Coordinates of C-alpha atoms and ligand atoms in Angstrom, one line a residue:
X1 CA -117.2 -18.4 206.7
X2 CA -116.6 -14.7 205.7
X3 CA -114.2 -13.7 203.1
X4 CA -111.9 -12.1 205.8
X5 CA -111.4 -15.6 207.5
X6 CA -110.4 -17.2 204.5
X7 CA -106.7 -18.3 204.0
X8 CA -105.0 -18.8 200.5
X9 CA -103.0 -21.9 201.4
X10 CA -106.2 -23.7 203.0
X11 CA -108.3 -23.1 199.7
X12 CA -105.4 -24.2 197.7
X13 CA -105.1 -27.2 199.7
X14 CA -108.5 -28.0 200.3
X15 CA -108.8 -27.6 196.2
X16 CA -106.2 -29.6 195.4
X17 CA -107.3 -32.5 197.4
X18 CA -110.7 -31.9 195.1
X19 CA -112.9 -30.9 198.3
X20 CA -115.0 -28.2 198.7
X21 CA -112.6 -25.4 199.6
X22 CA -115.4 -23.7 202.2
X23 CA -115.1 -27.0 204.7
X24 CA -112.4 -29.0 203.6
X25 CA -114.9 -32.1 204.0
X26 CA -117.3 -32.6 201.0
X27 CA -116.8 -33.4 197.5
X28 CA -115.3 -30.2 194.9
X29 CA -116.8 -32.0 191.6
X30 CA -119.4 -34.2 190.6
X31 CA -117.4 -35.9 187.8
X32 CA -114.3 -35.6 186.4
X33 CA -114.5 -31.7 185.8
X34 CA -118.1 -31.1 186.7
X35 CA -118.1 -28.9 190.3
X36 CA -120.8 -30.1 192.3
X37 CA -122.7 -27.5 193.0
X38 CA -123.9 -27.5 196.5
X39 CA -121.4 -29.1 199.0
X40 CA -123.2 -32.3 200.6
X41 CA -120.7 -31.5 203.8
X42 CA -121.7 -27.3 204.7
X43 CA -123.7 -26.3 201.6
X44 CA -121.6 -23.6 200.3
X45 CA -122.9 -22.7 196.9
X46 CA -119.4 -24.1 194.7
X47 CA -121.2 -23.3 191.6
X48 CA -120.6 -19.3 191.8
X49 CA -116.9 -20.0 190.9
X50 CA -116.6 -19.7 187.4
X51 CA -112.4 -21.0 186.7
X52 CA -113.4 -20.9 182.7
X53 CA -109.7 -21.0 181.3
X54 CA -107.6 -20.7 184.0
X55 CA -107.1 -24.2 185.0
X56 CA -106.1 -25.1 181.7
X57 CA -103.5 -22.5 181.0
X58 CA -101.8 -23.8 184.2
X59 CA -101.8 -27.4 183.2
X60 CA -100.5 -26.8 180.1
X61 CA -98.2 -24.6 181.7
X62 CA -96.9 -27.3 184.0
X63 CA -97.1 -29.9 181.6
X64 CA -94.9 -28.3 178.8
X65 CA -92.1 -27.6 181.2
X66 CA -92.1 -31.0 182.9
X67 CA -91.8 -32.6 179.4
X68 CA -90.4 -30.3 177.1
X69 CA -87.2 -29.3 179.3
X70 CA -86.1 -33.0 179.0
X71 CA -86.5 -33.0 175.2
X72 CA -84.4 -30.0 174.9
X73 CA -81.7 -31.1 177.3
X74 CA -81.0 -34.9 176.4
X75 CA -80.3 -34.7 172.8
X76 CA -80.7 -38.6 173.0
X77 CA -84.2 -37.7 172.7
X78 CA -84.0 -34.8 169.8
X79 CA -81.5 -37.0 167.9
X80 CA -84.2 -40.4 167.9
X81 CA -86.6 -40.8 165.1
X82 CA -89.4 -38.2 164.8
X83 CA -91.8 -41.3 164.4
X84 CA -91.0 -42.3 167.7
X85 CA -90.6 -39.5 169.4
X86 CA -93.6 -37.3 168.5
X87 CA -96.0 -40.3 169.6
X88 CA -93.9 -40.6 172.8
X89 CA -94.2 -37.1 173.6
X90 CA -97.7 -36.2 173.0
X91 CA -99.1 -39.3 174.9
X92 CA -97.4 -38.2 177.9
X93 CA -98.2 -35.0 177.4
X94 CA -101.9 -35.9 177.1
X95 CA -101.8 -38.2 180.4
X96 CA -99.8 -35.5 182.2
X97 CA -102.8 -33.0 181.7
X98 CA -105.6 -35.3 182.1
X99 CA -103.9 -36.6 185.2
X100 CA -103.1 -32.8 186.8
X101 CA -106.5 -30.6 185.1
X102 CA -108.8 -31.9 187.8
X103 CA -106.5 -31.4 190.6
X104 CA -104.9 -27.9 189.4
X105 CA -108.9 -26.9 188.6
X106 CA -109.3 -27.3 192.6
X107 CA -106.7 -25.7 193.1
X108 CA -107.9 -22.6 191.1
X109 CA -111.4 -23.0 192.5
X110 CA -109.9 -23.1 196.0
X111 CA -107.5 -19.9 195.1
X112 CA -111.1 -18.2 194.1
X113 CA -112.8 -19.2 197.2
X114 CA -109.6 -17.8 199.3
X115 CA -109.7 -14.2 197.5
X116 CA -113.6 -14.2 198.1
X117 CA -114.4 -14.4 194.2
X118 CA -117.8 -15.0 194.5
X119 CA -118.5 -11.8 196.5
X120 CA -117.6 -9.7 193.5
X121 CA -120.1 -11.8 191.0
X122 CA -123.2 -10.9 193.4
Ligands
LIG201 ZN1 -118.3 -27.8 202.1

């Protein structure tokens, strides 16, 4: 598929259902974060998208505004003991990115594939 046929919002989609984002059909990753790097569905050569950072910086992104906002508006939360609340906070902080890095990392990878990414690394 040339870089002219492809559409932002069937990467993403494709990405964040962790498939390859060239057929919508095949396995994105290998392992938790590991892309596979040839699609077992079409082929496509996954391993020319280099996401680095940018998953990351979303996720944390996400995650500190889905459980930070709360802490900052219920002062239930701000008032409790610090002992309580700082283990509270980071454990769901930590699931929250564990749970959302693989999926927002297809995402990005899908995003790449959709603005034809690879085609500038060549
Ligand atoms: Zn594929």
């Amino acid at each position: 598929m040339s870089s002219s046929q492809r559409s932002v919002l069937d990467g993403l989609k494709r990405g964040l259902r962790r498939r390859c984002p060239n057929c919508g059909e095949g396995r994105l990753f290998a392992g938790y974060l590991k892309v596979d790097p040839t699609c077992a569905r079409c082929g496509h050569d996954n391993s020319r998208y280099r996401a680095d950072d940018g998953p990351a910086y979303v996720t944390v992104l996400l995650a500190g505004h889905l459980l930070v906002a709360p802490m900052l508006v219920f002062p239930v939360i701000w008032e409790a003991d610090p002992m309580l609340v700082a283990p509270l906070a980071m454990a769901g902080v930590g699931a929250v990115t564990l749970a959302g890095l693989a999926f927002i990392k297809g995402g990005w990878i899908g995003l790449m594939w959709a603005n034809g990414s690879d085609r500038t690394q060549q």
